[in-house]
mmCIF file with all atom_site columns, C-alpha atoms in Angstrom:
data_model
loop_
_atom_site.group_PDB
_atom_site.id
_atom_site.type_symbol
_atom_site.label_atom_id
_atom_site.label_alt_id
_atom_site.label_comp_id
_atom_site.label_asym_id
_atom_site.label_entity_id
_atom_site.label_seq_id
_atom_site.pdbx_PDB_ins_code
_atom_site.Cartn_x
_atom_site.Cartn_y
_atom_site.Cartn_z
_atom_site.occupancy
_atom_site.B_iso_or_equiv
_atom_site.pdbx_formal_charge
_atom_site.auth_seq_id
_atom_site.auth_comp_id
_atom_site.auth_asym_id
_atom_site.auth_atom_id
_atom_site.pdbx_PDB_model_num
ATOM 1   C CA . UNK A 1 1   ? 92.752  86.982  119.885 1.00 0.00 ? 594 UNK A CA 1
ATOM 2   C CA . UNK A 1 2   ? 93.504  89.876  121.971 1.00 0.00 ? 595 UNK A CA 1
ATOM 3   C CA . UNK A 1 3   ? 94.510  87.945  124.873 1.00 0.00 ? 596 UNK A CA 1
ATOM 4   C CA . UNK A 1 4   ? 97.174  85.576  122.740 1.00 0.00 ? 597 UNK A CA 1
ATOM 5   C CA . UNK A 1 5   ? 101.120 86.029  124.072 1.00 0.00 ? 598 UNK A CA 1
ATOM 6   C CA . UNK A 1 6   ? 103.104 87.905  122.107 1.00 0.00 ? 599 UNK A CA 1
ATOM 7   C CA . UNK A 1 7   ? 105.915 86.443  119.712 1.00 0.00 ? 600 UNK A CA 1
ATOM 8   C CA . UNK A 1 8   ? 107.209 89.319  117.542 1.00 0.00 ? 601 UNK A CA 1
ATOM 9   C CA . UNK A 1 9   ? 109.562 88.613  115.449 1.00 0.00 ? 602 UNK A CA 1
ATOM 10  C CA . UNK A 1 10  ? 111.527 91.949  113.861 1.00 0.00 ? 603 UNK A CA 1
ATOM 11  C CA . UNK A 1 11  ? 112.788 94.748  115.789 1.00 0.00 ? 604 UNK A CA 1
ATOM 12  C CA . UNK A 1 12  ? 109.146 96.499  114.800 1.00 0.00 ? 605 UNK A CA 1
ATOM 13  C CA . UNK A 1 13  ? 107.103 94.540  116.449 1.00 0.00 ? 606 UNK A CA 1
ATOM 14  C CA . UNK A 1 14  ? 109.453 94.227  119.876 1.00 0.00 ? 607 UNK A CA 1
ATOM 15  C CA . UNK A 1 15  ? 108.741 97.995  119.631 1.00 0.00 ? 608 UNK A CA 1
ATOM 16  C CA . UNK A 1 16  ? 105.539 97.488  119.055 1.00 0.00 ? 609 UNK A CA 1
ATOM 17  C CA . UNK A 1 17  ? 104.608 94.749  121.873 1.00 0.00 ? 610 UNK A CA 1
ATOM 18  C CA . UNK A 1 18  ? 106.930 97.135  124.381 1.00 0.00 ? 611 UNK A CA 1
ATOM 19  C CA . UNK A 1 19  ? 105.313 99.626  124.164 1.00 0.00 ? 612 UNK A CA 1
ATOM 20  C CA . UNK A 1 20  ? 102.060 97.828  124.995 1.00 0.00 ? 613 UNK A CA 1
ATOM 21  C CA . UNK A 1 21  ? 103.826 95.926  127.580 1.00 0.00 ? 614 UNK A CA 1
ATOM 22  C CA . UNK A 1 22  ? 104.864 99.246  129.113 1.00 0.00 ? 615 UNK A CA 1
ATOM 23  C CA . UNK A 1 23  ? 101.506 100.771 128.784 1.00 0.00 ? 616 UNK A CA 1
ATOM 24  C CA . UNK A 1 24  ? 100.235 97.988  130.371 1.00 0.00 ? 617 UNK A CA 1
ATOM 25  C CA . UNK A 1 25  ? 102.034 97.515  133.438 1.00 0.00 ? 618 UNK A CA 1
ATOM 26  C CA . UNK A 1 26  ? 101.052 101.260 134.056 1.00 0.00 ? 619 UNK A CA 1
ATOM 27  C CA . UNK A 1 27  ? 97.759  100.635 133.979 1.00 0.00 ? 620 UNK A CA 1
ATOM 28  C CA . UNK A 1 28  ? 97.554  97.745  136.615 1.00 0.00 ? 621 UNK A CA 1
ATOM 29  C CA . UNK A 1 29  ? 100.282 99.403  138.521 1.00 0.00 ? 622 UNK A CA 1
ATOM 30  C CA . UNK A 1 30  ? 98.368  102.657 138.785 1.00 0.00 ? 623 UNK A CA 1
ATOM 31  C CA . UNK A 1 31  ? 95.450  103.160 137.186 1.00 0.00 ? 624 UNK A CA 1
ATOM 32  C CA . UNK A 1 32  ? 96.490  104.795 133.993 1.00 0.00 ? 625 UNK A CA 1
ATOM 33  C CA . UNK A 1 33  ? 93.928  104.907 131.710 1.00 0.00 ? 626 UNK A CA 1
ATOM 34  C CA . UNK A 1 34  ? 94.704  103.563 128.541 1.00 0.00 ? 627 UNK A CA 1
ATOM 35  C CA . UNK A 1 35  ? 93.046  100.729 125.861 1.00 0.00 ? 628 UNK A CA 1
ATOM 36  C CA . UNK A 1 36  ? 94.736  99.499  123.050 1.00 0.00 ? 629 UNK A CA 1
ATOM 37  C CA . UNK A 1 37  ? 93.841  99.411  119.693 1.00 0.00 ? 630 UNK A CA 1
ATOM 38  C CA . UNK A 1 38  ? 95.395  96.624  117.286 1.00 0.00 ? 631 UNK A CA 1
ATOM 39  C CA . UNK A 1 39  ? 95.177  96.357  113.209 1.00 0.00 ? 632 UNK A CA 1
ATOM 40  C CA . UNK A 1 40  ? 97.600  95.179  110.679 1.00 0.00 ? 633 UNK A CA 1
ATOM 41  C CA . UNK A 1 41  ? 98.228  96.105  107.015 1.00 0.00 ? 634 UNK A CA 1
ATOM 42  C CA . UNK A 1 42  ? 96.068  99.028  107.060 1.00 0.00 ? 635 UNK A CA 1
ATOM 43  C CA . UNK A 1 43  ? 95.622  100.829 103.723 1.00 0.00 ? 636 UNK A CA 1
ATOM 44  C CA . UNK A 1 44  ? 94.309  103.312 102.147 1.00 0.00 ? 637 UNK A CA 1
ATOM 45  C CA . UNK A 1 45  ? 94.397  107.169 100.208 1.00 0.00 ? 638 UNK A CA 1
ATOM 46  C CA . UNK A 1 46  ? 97.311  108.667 101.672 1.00 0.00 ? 639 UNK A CA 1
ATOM 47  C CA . UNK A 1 47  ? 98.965  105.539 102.493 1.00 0.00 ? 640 UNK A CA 1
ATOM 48  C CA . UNK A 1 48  ? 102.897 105.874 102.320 1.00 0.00 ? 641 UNK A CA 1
ATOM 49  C CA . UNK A 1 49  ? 104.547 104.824 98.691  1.00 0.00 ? 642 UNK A CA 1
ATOM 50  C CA . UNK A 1 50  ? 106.463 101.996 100.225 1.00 0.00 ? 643 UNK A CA 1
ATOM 51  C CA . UNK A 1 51  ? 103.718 99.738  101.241 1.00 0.00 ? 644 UNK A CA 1
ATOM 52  C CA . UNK A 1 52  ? 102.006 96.951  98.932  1.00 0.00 ? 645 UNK A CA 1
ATOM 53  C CA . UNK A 1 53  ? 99.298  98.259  98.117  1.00 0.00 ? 646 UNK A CA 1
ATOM 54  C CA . UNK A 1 54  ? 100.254 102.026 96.736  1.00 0.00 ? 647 UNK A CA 1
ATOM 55  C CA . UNK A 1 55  ? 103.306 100.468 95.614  1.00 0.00 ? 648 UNK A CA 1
ATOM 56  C CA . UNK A 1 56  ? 101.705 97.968  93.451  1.00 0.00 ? 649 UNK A CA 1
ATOM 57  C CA . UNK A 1 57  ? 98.918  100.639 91.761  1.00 0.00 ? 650 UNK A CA 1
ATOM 58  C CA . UNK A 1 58  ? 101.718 102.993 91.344  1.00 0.00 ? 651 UNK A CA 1
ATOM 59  C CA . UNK A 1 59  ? 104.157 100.448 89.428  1.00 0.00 ? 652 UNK A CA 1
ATOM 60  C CA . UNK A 1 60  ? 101.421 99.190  87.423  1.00 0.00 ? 653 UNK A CA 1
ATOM 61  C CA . UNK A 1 61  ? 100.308 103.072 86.765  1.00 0.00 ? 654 UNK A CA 1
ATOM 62  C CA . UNK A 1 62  ? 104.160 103.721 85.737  1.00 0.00 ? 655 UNK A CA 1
ATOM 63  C CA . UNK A 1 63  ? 104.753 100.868 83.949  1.00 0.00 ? 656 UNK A CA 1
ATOM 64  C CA . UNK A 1 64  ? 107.712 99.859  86.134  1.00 0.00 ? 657 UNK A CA 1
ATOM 65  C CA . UNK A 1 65  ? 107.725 96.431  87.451  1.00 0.00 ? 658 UNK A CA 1
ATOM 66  C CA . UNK A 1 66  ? 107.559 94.900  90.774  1.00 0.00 ? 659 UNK A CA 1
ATOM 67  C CA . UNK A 1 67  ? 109.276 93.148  92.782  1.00 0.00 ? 660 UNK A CA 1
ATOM 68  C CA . UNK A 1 68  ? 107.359 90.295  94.555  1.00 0.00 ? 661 UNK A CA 1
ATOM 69  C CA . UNK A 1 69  ? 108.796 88.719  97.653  1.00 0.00 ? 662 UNK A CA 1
ATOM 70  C CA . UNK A 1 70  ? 109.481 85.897  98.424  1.00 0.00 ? 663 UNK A CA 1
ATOM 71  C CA . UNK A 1 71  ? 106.523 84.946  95.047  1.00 0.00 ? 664 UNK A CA 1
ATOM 72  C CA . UNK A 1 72  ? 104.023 86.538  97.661  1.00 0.00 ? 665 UNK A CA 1
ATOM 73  C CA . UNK A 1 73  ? 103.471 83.738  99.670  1.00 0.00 ? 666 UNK A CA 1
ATOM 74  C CA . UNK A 1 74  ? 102.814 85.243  102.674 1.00 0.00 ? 667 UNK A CA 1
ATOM 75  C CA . UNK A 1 75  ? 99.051  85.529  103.851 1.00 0.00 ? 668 UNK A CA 1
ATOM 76  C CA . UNK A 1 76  ? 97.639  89.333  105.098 1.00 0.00 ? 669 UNK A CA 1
ATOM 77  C CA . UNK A 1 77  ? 93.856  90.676  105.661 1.00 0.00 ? 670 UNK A CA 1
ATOM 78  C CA . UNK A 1 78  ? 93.649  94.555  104.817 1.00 0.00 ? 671 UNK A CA 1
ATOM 79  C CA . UNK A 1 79  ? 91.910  96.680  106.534 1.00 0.00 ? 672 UNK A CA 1
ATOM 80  C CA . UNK A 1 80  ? 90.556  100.377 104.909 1.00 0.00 ? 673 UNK A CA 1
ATOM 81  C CA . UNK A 1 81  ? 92.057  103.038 107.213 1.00 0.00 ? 674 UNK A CA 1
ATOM 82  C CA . UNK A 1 82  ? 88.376  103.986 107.607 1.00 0.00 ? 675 UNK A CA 1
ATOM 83  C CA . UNK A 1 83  ? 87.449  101.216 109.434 1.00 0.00 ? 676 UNK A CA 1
ATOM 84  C CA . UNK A 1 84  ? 90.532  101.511 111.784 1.00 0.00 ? 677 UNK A CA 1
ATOM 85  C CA . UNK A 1 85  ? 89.646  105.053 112.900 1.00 0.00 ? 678 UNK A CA 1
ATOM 86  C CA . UNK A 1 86  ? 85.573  104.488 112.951 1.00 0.00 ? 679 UNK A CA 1
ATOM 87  C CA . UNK A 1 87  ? 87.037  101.414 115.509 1.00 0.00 ? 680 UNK A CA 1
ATOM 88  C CA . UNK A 1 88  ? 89.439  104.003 117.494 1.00 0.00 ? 681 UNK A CA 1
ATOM 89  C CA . UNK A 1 89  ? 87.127  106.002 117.891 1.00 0.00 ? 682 UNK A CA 1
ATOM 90  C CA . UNK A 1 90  ? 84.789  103.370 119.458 1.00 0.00 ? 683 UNK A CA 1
ATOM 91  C CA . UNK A 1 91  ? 87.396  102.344 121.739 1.00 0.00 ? 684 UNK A CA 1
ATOM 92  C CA . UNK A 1 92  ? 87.914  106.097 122.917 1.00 0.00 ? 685 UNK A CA 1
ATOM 93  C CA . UNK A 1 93  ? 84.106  106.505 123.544 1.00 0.00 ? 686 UNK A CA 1
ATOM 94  C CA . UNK A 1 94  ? 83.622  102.944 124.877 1.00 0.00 ? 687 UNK A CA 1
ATOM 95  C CA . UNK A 1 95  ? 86.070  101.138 126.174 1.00 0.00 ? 688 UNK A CA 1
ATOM 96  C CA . UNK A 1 96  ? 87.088  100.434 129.703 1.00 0.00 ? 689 UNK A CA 1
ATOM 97  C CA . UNK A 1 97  ? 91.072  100.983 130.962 1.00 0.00 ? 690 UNK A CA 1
ATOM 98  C CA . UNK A 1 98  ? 93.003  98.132  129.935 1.00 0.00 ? 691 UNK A CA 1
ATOM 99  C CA . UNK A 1 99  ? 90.711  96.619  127.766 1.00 0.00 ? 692 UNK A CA 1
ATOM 100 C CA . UNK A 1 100 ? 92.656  95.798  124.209 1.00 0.00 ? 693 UNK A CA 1
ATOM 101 C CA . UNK A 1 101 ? 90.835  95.209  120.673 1.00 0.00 ? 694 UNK A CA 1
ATOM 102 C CA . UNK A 1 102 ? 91.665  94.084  116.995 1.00 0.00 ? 695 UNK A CA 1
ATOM 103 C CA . UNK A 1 103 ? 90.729  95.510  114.058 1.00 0.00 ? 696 UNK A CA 1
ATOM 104 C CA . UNK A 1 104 ? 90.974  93.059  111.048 1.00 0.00 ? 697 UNK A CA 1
ATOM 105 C CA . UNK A 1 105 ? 88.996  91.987  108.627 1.00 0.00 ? 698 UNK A CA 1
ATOM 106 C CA . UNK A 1 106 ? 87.941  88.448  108.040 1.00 0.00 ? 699 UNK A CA 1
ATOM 107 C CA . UNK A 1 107 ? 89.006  87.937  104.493 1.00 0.00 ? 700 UNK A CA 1
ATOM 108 C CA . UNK A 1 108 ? 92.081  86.562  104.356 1.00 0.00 ? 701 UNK A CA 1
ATOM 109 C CA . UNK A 1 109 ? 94.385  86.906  100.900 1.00 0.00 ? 702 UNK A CA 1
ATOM 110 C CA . UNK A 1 110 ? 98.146  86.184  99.738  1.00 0.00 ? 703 UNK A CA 1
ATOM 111 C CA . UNK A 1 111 ? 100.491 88.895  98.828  1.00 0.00 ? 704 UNK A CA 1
ATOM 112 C CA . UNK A 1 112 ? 100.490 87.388  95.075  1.00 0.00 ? 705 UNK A CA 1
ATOM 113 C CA . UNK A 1 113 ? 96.473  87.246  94.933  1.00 0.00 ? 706 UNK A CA 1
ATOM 114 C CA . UNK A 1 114 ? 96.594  90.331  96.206  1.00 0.00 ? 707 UNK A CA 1
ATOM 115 C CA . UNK A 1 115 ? 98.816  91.664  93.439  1.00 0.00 ? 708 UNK A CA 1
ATOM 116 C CA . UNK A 1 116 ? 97.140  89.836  90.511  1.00 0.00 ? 709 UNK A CA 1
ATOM 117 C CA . UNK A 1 117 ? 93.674  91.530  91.793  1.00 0.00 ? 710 UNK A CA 1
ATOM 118 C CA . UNK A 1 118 ? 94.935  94.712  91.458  1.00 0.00 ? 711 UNK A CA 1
ATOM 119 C CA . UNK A 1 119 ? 96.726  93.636  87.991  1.00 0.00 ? 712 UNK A CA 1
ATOM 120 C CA . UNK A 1 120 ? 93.111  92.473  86.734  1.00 0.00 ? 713 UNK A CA 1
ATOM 121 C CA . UNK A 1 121 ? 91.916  95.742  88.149  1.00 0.00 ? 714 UNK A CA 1
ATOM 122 C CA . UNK A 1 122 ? 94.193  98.087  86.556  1.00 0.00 ? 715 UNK A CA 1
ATOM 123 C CA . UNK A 1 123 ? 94.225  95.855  83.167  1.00 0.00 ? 716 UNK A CA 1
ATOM 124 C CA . UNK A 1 124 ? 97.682  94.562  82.943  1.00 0.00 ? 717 UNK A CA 1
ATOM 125 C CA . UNK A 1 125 ? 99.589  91.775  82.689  1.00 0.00 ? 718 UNK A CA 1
ATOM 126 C CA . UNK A 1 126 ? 100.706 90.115  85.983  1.00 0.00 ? 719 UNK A CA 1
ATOM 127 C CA . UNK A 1 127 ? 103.474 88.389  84.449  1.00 0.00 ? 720 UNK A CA 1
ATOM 128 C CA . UNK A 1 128 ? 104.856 91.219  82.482  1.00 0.00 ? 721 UNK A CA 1
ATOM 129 C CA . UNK A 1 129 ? 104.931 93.673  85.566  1.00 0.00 ? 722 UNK A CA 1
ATOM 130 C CA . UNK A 1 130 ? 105.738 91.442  88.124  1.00 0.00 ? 723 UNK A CA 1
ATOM 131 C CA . UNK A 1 131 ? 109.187 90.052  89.392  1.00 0.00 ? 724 UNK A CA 1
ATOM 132 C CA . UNK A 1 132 ? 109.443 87.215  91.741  1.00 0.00 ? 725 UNK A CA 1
ATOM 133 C CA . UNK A 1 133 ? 112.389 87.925  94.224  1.00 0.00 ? 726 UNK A CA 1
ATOM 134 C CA . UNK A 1 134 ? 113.909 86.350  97.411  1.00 0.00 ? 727 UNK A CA 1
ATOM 135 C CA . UNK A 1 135 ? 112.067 86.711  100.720 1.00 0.00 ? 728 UNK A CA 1
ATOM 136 C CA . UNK A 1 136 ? 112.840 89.678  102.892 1.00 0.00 ? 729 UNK A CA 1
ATOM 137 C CA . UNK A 1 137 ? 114.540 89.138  106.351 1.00 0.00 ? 730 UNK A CA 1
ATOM 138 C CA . UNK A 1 138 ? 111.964 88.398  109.422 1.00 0.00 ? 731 UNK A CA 1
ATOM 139 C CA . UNK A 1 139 ? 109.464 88.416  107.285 1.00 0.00 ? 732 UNK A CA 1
ATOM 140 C CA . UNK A 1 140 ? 105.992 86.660  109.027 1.00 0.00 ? 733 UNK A CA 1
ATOM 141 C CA . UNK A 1 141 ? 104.021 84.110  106.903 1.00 0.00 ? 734 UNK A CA 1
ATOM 142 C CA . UNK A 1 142 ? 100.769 85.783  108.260 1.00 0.00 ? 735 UNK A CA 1
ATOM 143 C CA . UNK A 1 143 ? 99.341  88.585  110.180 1.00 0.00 ? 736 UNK A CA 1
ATOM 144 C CA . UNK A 1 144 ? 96.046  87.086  111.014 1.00 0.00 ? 737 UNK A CA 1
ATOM 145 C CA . UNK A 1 145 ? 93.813  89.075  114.422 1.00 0.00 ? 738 UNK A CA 1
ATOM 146 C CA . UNK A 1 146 ? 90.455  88.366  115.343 1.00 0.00 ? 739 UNK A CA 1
ATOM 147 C CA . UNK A 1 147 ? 87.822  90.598  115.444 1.00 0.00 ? 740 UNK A CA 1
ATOM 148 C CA . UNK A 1 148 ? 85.017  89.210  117.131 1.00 0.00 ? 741 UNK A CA 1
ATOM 149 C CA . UNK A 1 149 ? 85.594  91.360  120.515 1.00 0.00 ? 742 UNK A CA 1
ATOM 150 C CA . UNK A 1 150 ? 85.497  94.533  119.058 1.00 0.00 ? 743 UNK A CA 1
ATOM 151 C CA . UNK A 1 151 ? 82.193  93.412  116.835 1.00 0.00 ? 744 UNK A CA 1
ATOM 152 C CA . UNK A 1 152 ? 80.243  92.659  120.100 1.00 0.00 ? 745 UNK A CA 1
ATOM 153 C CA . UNK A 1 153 ? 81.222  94.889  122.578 1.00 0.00 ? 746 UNK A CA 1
ATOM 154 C CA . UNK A 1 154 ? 81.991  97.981  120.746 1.00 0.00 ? 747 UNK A CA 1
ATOM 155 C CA . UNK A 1 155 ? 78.949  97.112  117.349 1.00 0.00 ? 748 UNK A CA 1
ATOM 156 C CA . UNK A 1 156 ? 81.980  97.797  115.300 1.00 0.00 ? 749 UNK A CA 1
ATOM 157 C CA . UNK A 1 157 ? 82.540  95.737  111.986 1.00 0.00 ? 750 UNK A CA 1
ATOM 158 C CA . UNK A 1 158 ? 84.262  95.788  108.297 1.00 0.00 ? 751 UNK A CA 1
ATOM 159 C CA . UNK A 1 159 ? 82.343  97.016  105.452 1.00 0.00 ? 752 UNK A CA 1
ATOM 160 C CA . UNK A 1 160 ? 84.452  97.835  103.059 1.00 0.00 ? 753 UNK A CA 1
ATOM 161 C CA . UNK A 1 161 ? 85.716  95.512  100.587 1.00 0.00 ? 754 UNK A CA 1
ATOM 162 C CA . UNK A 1 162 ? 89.291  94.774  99.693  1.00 0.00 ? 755 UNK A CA 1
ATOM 163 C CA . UNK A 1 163 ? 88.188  95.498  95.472  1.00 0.00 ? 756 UNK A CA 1
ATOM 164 C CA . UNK A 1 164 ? 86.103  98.776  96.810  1.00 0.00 ? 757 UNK A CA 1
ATOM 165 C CA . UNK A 1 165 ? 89.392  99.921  98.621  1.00 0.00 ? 758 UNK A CA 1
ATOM 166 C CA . UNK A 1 166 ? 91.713  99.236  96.630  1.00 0.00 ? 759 UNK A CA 1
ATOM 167 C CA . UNK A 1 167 ? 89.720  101.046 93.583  1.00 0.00 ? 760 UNK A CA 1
ATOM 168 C CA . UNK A 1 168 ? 89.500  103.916 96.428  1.00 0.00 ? 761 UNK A CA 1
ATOM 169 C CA . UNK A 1 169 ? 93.066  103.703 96.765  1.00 0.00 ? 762 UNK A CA 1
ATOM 170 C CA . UNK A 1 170 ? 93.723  103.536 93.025  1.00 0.00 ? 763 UNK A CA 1
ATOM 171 C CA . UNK A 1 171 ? 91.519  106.420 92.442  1.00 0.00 ? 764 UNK A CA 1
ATOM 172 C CA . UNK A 1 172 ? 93.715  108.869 94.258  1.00 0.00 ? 765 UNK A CA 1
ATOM 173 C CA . UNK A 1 173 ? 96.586  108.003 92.851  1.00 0.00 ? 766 UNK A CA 1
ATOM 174 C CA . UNK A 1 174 ? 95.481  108.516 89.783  1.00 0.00 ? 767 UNK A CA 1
ATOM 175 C CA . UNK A 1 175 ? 94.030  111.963 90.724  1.00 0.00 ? 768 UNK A CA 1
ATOM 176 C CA . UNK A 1 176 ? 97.672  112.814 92.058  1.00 0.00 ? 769 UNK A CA 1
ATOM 177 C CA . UNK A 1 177 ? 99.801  110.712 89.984  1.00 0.00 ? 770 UNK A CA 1
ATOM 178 C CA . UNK A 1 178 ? 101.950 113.645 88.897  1.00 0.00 ? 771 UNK A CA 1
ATOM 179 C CA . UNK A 1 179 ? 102.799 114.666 92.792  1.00 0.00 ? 772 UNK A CA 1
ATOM 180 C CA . UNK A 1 180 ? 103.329 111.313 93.958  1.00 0.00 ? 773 UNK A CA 1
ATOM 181 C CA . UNK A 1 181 ? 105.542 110.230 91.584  1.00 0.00 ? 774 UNK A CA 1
ATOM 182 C CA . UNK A 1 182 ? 108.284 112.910 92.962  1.00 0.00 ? 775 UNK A CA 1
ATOM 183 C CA . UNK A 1 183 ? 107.983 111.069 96.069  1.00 0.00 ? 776 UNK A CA 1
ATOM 184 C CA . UNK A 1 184 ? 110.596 108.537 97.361  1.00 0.00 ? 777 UNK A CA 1
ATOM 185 C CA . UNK A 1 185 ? 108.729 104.882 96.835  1.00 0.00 ? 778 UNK A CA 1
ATOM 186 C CA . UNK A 1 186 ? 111.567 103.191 99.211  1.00 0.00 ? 779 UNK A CA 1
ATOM 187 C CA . UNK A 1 187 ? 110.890 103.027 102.790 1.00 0.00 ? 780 UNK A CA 1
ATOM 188 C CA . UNK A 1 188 ? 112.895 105.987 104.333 1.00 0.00 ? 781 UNK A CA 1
ATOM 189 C CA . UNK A 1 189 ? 114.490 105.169 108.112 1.00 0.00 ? 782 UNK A CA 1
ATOM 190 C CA . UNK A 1 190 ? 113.862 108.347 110.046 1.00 0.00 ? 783 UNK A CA 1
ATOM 191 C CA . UNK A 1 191 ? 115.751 108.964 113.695 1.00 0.00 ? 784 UNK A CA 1
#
């Protein structure tokens, strides 16, 4: 829930919970007019290379195979990017200073599921594309928020399904498959 303390655990989410922190204390302190928006493992069109759900359409589409963490264990809901910006949105037309909601949705999958339903999507074989490889450092068994605020308060909710968006997702990768594969598929540390 929205109001649960905060227990990040990589140097991401410090960042992340300081800056609400920060934000925070500047609203009680003096007024500053600010509400916070929350999702995790947002995805969608557009989405960068690096993240699970490109990644794993594009190394299926390429025939290279991935690499699994940790046997993709840990637990995630994915949200469309749709549904996180028809939700900011709300909370910039809506919402009072201060007041803080999640985004999520309330189907709840494994990293492996989620790879194997893309596999059955895209017609090939899990085990030949798919390498299981150690865990990465700090990595969280489960980014879990709950929604409910945001669905009363604001009318918002999540209607589109994980198959429909990743199909969505799928779909423009295919349409720009040549372009996207000259782009880096590593994560790339800007400063």
């Amino acid at each position: 829930k929205e109001n649960t303390i905060y227990n990040p655990s990589t140097p991401y989410a410090v960042s992340r919970a300081a800056t609400d922190m920060s934000l925070m204390s500047f609203f009680r302190n003096y007024q500053f007019p600010v509400a916070f928006t929350r999702a995790v493992n947002v995805y969608g069109p557009g989405q960068q290379l690096y993240r699970i759900i490109p990644r794993t359409i594009l190394y299926f589409a390429l025939g290279k195979k991935l690499q699994l963490h940790g046997g993709g264990k840990a637990v995630r809901s994915f949200i469309h990017i749709t549904e996180v910006v028809d939700g900011t949105l709300r909370v910039a037309r809506q919402a009072s200073a201060g007041e803080i909601f999640h985004f999520s949705t309330a189907t709840n999958i494994s990293i492996r599921s989620l790879v194997q339903m893309i596999a059955d999507q895209m017609k090939v074989s899990f085990e030949d594309n798919v390498e299981i490889v150690g865990d990465r450092p700090g990595k969280d068994a489960a980014y879990l928020l709950d929604s409910t605020k945001a669905k009363e308060i604001l009318g918002w909710s999540d209607k589109i399904h994980l198959e429909q968006g990743i199909e969505d997702t799928a779909s423009w990768i295919r349409d720009n498959l040549d372009e996207i594969s000259k782009q880096p598929f590593e994560y790339i540390h800007k400063q």
